[in-house]
Coordinates of C-alpha atoms in Angstrom, one line a residue:
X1 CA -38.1 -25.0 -27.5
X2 CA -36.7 -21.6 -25.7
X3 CA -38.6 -18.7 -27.9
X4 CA -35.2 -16.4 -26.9
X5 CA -31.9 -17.5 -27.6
X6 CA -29.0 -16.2 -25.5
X7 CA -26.2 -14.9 -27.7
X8 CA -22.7 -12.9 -26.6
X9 CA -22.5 -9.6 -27.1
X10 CA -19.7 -7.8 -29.7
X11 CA -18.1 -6.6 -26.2
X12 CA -17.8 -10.5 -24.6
X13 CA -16.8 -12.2 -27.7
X14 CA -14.2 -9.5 -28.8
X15 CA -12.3 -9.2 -25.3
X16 CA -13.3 -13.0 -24.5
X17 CA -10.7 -13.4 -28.4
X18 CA -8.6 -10.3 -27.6
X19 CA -7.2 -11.8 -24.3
X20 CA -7.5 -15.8 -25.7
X21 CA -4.8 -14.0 -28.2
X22 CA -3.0 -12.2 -25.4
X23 CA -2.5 -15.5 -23.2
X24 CA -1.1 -17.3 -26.4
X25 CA 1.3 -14.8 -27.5
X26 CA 2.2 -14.3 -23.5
X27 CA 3.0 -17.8 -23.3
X28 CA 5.6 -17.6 -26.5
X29 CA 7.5 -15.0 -24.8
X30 CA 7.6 -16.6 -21.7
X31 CA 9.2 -19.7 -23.7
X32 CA 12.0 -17.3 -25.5
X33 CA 12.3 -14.3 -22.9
X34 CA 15.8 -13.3 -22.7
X35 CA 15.1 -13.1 -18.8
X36 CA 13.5 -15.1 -16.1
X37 CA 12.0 -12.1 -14.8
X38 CA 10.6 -11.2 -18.0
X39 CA 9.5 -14.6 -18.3
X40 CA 7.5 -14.4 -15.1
X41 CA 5.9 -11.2 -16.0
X42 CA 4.5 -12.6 -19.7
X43 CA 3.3 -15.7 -17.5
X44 CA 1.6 -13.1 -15.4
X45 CA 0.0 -11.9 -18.4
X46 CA -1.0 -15.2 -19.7
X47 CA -2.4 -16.3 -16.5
X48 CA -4.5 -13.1 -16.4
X49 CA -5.4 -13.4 -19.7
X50 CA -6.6 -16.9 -19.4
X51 CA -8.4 -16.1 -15.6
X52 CA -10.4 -13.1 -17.6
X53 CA -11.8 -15.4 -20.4
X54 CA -13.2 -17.7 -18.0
X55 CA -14.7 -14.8 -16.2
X56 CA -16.5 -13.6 -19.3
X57 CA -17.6 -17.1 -20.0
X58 CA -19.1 -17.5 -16.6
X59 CA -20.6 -14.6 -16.9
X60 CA -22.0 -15.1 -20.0
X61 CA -24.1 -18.1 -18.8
X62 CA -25.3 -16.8 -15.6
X63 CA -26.7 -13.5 -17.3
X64 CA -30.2 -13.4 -18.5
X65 CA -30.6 -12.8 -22.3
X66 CA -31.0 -9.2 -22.4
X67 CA -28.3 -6.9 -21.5
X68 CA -28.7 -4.5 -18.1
X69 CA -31.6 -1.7 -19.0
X70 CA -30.0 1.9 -18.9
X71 CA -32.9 2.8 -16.1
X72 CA -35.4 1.2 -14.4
X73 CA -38.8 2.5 -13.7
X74 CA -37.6 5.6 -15.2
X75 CA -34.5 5.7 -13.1
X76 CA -31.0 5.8 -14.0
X77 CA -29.7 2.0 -13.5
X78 CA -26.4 2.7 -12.1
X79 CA -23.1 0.4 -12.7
X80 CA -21.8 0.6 -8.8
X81 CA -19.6 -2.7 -9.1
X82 CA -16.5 -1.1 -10.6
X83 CA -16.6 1.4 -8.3
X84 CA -16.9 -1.6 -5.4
X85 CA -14.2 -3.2 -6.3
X86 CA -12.1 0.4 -7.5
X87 CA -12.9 1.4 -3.6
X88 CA -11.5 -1.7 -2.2
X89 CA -8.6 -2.1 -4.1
X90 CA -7.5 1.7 -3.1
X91 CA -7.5 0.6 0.3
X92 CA -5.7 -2.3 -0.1
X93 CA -2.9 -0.7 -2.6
X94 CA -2.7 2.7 0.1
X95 CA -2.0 0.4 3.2
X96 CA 0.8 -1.8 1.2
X97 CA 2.0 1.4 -0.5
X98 CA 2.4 2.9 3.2
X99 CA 4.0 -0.1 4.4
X100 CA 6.5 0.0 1.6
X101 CA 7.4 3.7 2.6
X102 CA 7.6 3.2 5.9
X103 CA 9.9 0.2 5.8
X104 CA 12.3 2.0 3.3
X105 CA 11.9 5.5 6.1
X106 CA 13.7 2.8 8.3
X107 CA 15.9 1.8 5.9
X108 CA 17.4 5.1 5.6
X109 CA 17.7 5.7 9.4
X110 CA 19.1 1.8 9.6
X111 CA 20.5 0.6 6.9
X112 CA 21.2 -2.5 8.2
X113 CA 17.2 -3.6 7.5
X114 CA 17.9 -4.2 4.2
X115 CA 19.7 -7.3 5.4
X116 CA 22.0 -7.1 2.2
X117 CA 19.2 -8.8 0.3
X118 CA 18.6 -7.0 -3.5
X119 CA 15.0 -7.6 -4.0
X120 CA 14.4 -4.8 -0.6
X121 CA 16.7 -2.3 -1.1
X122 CA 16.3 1.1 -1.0
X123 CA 16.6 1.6 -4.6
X124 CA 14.0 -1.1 -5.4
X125 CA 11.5 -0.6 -2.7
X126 CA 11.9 3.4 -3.0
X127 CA 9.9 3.2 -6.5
X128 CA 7.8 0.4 -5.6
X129 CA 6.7 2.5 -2.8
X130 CA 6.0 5.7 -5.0
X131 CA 4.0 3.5 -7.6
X132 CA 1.8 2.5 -4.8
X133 CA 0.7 5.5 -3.0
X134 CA 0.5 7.4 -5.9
X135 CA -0.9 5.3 -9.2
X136 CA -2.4 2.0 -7.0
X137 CA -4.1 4.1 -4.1
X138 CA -4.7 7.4 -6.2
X139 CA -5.0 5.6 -9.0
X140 CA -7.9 3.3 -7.9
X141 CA -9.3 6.4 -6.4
X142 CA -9.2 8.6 -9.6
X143 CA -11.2 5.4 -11.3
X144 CA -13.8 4.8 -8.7
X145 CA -14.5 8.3 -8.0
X146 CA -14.7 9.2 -11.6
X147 CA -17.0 6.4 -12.8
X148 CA -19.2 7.0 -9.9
X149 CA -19.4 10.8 -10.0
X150 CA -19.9 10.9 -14.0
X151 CA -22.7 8.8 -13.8
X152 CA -24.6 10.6 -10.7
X153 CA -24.1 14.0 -11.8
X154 CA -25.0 12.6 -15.6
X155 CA -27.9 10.5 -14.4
X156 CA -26.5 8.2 -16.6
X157 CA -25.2 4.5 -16.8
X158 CA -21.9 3.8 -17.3
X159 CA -20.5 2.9 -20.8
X160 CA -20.2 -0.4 -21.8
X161 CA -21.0 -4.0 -20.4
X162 CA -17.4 -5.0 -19.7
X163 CA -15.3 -1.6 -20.5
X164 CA -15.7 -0.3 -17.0
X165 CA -14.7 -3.9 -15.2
X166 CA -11.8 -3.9 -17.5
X167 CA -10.6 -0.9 -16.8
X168 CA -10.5 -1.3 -13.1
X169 CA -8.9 -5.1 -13.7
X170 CA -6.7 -4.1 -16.5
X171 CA -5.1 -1.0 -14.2
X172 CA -4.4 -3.2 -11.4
X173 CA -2.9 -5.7 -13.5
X174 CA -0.4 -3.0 -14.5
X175 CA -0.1 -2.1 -10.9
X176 CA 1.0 -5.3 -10.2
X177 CA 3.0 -5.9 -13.6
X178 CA 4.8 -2.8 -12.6
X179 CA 5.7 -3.5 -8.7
X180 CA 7.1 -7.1 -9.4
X181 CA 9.2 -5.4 -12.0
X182 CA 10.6 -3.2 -9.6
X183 CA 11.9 -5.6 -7.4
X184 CA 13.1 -7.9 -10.0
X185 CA 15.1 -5.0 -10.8
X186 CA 13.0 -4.4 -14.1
X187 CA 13.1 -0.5 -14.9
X188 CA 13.3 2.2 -17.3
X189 CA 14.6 4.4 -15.0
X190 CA 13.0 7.7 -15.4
X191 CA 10.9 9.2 -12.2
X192 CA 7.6 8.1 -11.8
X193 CA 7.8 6.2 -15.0
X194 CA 9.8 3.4 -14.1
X195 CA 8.1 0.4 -16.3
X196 CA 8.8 -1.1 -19.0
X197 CA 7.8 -1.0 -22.6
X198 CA 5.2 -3.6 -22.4
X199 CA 3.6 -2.5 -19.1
X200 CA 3.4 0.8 -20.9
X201 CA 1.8 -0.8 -23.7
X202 CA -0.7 -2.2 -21.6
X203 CA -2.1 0.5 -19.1
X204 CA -2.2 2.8 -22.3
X205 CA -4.6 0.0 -23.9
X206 CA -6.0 0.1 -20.3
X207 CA -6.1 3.9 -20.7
X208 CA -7.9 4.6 -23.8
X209 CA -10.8 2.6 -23.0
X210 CA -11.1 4.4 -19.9
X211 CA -11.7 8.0 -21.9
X212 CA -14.0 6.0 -24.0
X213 CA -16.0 4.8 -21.2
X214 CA -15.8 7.9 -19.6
X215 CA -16.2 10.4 -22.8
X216 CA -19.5 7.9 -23.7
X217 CA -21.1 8.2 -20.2
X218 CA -20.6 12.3 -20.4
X219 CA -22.6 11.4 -24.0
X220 CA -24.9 9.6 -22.9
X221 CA -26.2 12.0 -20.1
X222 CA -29.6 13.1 -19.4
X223 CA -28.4 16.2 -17.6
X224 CA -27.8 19.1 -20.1
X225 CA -25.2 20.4 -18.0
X226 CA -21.4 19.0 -17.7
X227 CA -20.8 19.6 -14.0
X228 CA -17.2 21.0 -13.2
X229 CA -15.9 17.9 -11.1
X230 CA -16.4 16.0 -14.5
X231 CA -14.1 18.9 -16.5
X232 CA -11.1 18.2 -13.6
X233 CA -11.3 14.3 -14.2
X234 CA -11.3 14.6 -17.8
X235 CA -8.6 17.0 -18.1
X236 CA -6.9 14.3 -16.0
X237 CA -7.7 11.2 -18.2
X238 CA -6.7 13.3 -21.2
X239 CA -3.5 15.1 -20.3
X240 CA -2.5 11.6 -18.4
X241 CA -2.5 9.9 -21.3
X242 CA -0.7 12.3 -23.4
X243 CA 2.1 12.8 -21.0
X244 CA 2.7 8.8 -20.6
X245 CA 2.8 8.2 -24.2
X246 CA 5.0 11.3 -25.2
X247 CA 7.6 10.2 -22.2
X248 CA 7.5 6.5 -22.6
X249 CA 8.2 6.6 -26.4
X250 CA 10.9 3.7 -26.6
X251 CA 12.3 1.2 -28.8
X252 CA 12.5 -2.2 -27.5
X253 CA 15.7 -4.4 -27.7
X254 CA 13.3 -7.3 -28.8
X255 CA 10.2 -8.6 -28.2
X256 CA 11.9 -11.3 -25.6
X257 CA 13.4 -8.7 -24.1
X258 CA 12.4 -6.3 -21.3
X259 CA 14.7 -3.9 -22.4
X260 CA 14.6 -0.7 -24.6
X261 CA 15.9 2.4 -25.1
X262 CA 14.1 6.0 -25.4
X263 CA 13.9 7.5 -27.9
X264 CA 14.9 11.1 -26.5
X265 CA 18.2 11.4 -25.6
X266 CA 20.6 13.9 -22.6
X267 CA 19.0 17.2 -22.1
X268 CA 16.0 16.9 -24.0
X269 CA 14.8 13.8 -22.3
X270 CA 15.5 15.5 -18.8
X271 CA 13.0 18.0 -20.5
X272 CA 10.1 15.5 -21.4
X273 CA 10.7 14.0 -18.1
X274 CA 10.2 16.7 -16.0
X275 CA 7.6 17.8 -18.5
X276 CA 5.8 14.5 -17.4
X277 CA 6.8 14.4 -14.0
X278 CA 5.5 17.5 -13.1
X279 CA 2.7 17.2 -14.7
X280 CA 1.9 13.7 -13.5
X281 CA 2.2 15.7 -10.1
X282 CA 0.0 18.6 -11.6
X283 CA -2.9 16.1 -13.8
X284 CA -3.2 13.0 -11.8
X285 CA -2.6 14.3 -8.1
X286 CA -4.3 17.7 -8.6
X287 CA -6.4 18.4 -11.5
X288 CA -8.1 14.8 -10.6
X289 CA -8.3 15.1 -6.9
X290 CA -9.3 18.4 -7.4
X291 CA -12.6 16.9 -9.1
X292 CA -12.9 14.7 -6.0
X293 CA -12.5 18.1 -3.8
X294 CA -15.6 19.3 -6.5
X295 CA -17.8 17.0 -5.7
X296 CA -17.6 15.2 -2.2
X297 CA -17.4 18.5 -0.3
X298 CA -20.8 20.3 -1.3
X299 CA -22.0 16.5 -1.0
X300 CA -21.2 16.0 2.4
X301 CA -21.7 19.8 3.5
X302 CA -25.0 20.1 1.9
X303 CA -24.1 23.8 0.3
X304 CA -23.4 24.3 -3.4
X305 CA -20.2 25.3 -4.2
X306 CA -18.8 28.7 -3.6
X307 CA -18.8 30.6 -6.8
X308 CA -19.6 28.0 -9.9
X309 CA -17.9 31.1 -12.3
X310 CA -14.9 30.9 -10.0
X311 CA -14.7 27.0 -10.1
X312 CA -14.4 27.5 -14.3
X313 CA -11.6 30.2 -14.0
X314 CA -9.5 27.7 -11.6
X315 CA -10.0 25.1 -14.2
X316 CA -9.2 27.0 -17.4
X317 CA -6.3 28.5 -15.9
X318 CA -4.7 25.4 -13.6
X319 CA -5.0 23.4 -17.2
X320 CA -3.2 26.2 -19.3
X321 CA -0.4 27.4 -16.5
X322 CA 0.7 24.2 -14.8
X323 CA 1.5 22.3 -18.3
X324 CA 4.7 25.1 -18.8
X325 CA 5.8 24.6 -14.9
X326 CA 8.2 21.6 -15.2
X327 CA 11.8 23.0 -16.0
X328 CA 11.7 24.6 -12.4
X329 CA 12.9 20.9 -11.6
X330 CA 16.2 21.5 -14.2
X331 CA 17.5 24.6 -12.3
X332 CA 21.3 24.8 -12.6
X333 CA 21.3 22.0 -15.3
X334 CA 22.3 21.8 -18.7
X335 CA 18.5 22.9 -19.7
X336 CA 19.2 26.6 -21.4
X337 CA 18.7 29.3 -18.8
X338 CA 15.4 31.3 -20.9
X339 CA 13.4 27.4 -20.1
X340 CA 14.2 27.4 -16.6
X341 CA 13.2 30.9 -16.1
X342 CA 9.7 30.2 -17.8
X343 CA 9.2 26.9 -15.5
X344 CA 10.1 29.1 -12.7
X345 CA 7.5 32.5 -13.7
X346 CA 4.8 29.9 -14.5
X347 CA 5.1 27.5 -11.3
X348 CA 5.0 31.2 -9.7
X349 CA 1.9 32.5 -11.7
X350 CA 0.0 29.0 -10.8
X351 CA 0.4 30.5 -7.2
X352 CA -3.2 31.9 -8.4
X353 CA -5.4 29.5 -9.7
X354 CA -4.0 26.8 -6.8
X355 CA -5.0 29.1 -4.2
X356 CA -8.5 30.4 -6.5
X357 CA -9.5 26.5 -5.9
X358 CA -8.2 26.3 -2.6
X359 CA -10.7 29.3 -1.6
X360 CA -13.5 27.8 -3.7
X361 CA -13.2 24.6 -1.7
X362 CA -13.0 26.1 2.1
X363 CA -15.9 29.1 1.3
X364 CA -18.4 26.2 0.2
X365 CA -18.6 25.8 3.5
X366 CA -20.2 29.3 4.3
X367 CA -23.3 28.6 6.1
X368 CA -22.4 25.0 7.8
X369 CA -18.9 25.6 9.2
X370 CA -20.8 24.0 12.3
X371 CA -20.5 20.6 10.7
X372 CA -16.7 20.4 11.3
X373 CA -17.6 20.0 14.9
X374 CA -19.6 16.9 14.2
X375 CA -18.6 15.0 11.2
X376 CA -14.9 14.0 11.2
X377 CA -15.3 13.5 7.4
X378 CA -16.0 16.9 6.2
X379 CA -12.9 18.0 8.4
X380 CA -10.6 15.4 6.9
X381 CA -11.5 17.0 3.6
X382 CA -11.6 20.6 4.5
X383 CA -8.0 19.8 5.7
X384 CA -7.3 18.2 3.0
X385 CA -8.0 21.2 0.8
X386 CA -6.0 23.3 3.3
X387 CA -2.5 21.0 3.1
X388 CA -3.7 21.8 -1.0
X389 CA -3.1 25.9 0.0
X390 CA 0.3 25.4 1.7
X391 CA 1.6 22.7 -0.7
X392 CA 0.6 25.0 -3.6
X393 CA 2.4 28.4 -1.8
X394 CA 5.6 26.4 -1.0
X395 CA 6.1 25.0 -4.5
X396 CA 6.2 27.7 -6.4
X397 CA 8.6 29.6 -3.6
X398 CA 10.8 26.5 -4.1
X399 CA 10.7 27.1 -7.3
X400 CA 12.8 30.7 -7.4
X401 CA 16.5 29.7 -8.5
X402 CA 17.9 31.2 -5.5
X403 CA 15.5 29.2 -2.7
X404 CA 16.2 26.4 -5.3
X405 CA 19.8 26.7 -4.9
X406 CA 19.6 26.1 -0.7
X407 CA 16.5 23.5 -1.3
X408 CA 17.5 21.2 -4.5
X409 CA 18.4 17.5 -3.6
X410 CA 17.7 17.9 0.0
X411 CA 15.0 16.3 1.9
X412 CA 13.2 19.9 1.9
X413 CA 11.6 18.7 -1.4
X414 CA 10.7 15.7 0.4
X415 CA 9.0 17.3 2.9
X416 CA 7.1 19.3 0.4
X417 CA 6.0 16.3 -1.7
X418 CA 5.0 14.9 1.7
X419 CA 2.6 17.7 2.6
X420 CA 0.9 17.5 -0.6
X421 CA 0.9 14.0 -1.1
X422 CA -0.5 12.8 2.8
X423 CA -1.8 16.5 3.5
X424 CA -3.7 16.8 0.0
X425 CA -4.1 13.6 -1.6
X426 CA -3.9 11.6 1.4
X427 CA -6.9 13.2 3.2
X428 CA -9.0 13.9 0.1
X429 CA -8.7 10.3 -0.7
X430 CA -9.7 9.4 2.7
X431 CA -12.4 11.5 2.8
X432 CA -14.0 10.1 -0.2
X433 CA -13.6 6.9 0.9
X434 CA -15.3 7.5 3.7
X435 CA -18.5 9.1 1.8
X436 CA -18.3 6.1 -0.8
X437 CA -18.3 3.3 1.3
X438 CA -21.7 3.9 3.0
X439 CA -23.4 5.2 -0.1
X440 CA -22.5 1.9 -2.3
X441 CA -23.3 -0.6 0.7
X442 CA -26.1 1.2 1.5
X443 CA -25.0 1.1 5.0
X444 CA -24.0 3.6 8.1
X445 CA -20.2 4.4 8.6
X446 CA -19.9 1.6 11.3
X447 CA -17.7 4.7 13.8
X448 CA -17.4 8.0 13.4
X449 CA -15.4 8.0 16.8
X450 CA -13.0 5.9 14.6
X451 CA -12.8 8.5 11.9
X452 CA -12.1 10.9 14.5
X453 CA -9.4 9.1 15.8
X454 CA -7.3 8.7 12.1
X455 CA -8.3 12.9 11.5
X456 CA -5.9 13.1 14.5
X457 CA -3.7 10.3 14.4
X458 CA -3.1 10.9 10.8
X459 CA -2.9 14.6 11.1
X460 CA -0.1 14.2 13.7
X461 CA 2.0 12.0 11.5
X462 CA 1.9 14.6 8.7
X463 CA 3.0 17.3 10.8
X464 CA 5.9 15.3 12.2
X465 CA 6.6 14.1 9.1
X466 CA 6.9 17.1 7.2
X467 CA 8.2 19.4 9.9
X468 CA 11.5 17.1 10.3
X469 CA 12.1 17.2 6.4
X470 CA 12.2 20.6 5.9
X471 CA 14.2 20.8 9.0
X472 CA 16.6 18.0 7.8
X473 CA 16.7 19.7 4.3
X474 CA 17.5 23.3 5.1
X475 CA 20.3 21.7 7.3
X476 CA 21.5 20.0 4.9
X477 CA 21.4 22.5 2.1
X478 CA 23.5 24.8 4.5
X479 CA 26.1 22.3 5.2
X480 CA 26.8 21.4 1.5
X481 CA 26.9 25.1 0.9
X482 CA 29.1 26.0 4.4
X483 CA 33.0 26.8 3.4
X484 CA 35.8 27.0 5.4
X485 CA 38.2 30.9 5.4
X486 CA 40.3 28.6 3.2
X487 CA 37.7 27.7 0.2
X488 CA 36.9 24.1 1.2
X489 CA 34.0 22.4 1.9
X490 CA 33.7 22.6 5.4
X491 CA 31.6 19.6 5.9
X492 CA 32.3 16.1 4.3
X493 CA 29.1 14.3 2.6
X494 CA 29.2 11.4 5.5
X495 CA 28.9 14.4 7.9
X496 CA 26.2 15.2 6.1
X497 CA 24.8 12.2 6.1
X498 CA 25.3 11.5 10.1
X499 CA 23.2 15.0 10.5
X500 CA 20.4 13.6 9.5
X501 CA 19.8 10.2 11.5
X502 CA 17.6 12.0 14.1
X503 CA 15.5 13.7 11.3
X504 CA 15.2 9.9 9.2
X505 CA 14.1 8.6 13.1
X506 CA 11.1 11.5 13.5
X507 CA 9.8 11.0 9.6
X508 CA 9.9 6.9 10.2
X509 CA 7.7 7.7 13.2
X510 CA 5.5 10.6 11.4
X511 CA 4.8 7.8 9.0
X512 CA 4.0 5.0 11.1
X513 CA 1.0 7.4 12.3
X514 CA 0.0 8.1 9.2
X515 CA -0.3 4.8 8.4
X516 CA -1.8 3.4 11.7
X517 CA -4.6 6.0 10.7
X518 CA -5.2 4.0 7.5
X519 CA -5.0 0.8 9.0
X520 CA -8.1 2.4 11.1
X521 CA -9.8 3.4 8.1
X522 CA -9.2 -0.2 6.8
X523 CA -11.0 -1.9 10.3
X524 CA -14.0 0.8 10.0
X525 CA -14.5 -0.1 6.2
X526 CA -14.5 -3.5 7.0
X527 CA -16.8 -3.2 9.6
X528 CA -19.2 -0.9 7.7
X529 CA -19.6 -3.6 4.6
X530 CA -19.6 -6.5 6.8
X531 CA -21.4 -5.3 10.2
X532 CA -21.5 -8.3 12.6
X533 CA -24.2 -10.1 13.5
X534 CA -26.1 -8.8 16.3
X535 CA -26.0 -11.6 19.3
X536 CA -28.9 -13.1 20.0
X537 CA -30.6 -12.8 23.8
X538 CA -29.5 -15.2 26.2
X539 CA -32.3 -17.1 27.9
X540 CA -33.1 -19.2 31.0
X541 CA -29.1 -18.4 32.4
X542 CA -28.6 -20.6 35.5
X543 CA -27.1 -19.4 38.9
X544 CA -23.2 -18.8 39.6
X545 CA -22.5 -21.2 42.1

């Protein structure tokens, strides 16, 4: 008779019932859903549901009877396999996401490639492809690097048996929750917010177990000191969450029904959009790439960071300035004049801070700017943190009513999103790839000649990219405002449109560089985790005859 018996833990049996409830209910919506595409996602969620539960149980039985010790021989016993799998998925979501942008780049250049078919058109495939550069591939970033920085610089285990794997799972289940809704034509609508009531729902679920793993870890540390990098990614889990559930508050038609309505109506829900949007802009693709930028760049140049005092006066001032910044995207709207005027002085006074970080991140460096000449990955991210400078200088420019005026709707604001999105977050994200990968396997990079080649190939894309946008946008800005001596519009929108067919042509082929550059990234990963076997010598070769 076994002295030990093996019993679940609180956190098994209460998700292992949680999501045996979740497939249940999922499955009575699917019977009575007012749509077949909300059908299919509450099938989705049942067959997820169902696919989890068995996981747990298999798990369950293949465990020993104790749970995993917080160290080991006085060491921290690190949870690395959510941060695995976070890695991976970035990867996989960043190459899809880039295929989806380059595909609708083409579209707009050739309309034809839509082939008149509803599930890939432009305004389908245009959020699908935001949603997947930004909260797949930066997402799955965010998560990885977050769990795996909190617990180094903590010397600390993560939080929770199961928390962490669910939080990684449950994201990309909304990830995909969210892109099949876009192309089943399943949206709410507003920018950068697009699903659904019950994909909200769920990744804010998925959200707040997130801040508890990551709020428990900080807890649970052994260092006395909170580094900053961990200040950036909290700031960023906390404001995130604050800014979906203000902007996604919405009444449902009906349970059955994939519809509802929010609950802020004309100007003021322009105003918590763009209080959200900005700030999804200003929390998720700065404040927590800007903990990545905190971390992995004193890592991989060896040097400490600049000025630690400087590092707290970017964070306290980013947080407080960039959360007043969003009416600067109202200009010339029904929004009351005094509101866009303060979105336009703070976007202006944030000028400061961006740039305080910006100089924080390039002086660490001081004392091994010789390491740009041999490591490809440092550059990618001391670029990356330069593309941060320039994105941060143009936006609050753009943001004075009268550049605004010339700017506003044209592909100039593309460009700029562009520069900080592939420039910034892009490279950043690249970079710390590229550091993660070898330090979880436990492996060299398999090429840093490859690395080398997507700095360049990559870099190339971005400035062909961006430099024909704010060429196409200007243009067009001056033709919409261009009058004839008799007071008419001189130009005619089509003309407008025709314009720009050269400019779509040079930012398709910007972007199929940028992404051949990630598709490089994607063999030299590959290669790194799974090295191939080395050949064995061939002996006792006979003569060519």
């Amino acid at each position: 008779m076994n002295a030990h018996t093996k019993y679940m833990t609180y956190g098994e049996g209460g998700l292992a019932a949680a999501l045996t409830a979740l497939a249940f209910v999922s499955v009575v919506i699917a019977a009575k859903a007012y749509t077949p595409a909300y059908a299919f996602h509450a099938y989705l969620f049942a067959a997820a549901s169902v696919a989890a539960v068995f996981a747990i149980l298999n798990r369950y039985f293949e465990r020993g009877d104790e749970p995993a010790p917080l160290t080991i021989e006085g060491k921290p016993n690190y949870n690395m396999g959510p941060v695995k799998l976070g890695t991976l998925l970035a990867v996989f979501w960043g190459i899809a996401g880039m295929m989806v942008g380059l595909w609708i780049a083409l579209e707009l250049a050739y309309p034809a490639l839509n082939f008149d078919l509803s599930y890939i058109s432009f305004g389908r495939l245009r959020p699908l492809h935001t949603s997947a550069v930004i909260f797949a591939f930066g997402g799955n970033v965010l998560i990885a690097t977050s769990f795996y920085v909190v617990q180094r610089t903590c010397r600390a285990r993560l939080v929770g048996d199961l928390a962490p794997w669910f939080v990684v799972l449950g994201y990309n289940l909304f990830i995909v929750i969210a892109g099949t809704g876009y192309l089943l034509g399943i949206t709410q609508s507003k920018e950068y917010a697009e699903p659904e009531w019950y994909a909200d729902l769920w990744l804010t679920i998925v959200w707040v177990v997130y801040l508890l793993v990551y709020l428990g870890t900080l807890m649970r540390r052994t260092e006395p000191h909170i580094y900053v990098a961990n200040w950036f990614y909290l700031a960023f889990i906390l404001t995130i969450a604050v800014l979906h559930v203000g902007n996604n508050a919405a009444i449902p038609v009906s349970v059955f029904s994939p519809k509802s309505y929010v609950v802020w109506a004309g100007v003021q829900d322009a105003m918590v959009q763009w209080w959200y949007g900005h700030n999804a802009v200003g929390f998720f693709l700065t404040a927590g790439f800007l903990g990545i930028m905190y971390y992995f760049i004193p890592k991989r140049a060896g040097r400490p960071v600049y000025s630690y005092r400087l590092s707290i006066i970017h964070f306290w001032a980013l947080i407080f300035l960039y959360i007043w910044a969003g009416p600067h995207h109202l200009h010339y709207t029904a929004l009351p004049d005094w509101t866009q005027t303060l979105g336009m002085t703070f976007s202006i006074m944030l000028w400061m801070p961006s740039w305080g970080g910006m100089i924080n991140g390039l002086m660490t460096l001081s004392g091994a700017w010789d390491k740009l000449r041999t490591d490809p990955v440092l550059r990618m991210m001391v670029l990356s943190v330069a593309f941060y400078g320039m994105a941060t200088f143009e936006g609050p420019v753009m943001s004075v009513k009268e550049v605004n005026s010339l700017s506003h709707y044209t592909d100039w604001t593309i460009g700029h999103v562009h520069s900080g999105a592939l420039g910034w977050v892009g490279f950043v994200s690249f970079g710390a790839i590229y550091c993660l990968v070898p330090w979880l396997w436990n492996r060299p990079l398999y090429s840093l000649r490859l690395v080398s080649w997507h700095f360049w190939i990559a870099t190339i894309g971005i400035v062909v990219y961006i430099t024909s946008m704010w060429v196409s946008g200007i243009l067009q800005g001056l033709m919409w405002r261009s009058y004839t001596n008799l007071g008419f519009l001189e130009y005619s929108f089509i003309e407008t449109v025709e314009a720009m067919h050269p400019f779509y042509v040079i930012r398709a082929l910007g972007g199929s560089l940028f992404l051949l550059g990630a598709l490089i990234m994607a063999f030299n990963v590959w290669r790194t985790i799974y090295p191939r076997a080395e050949l064995a010598p061939v002996t006792n070769l006979a003569p060519a005859e």
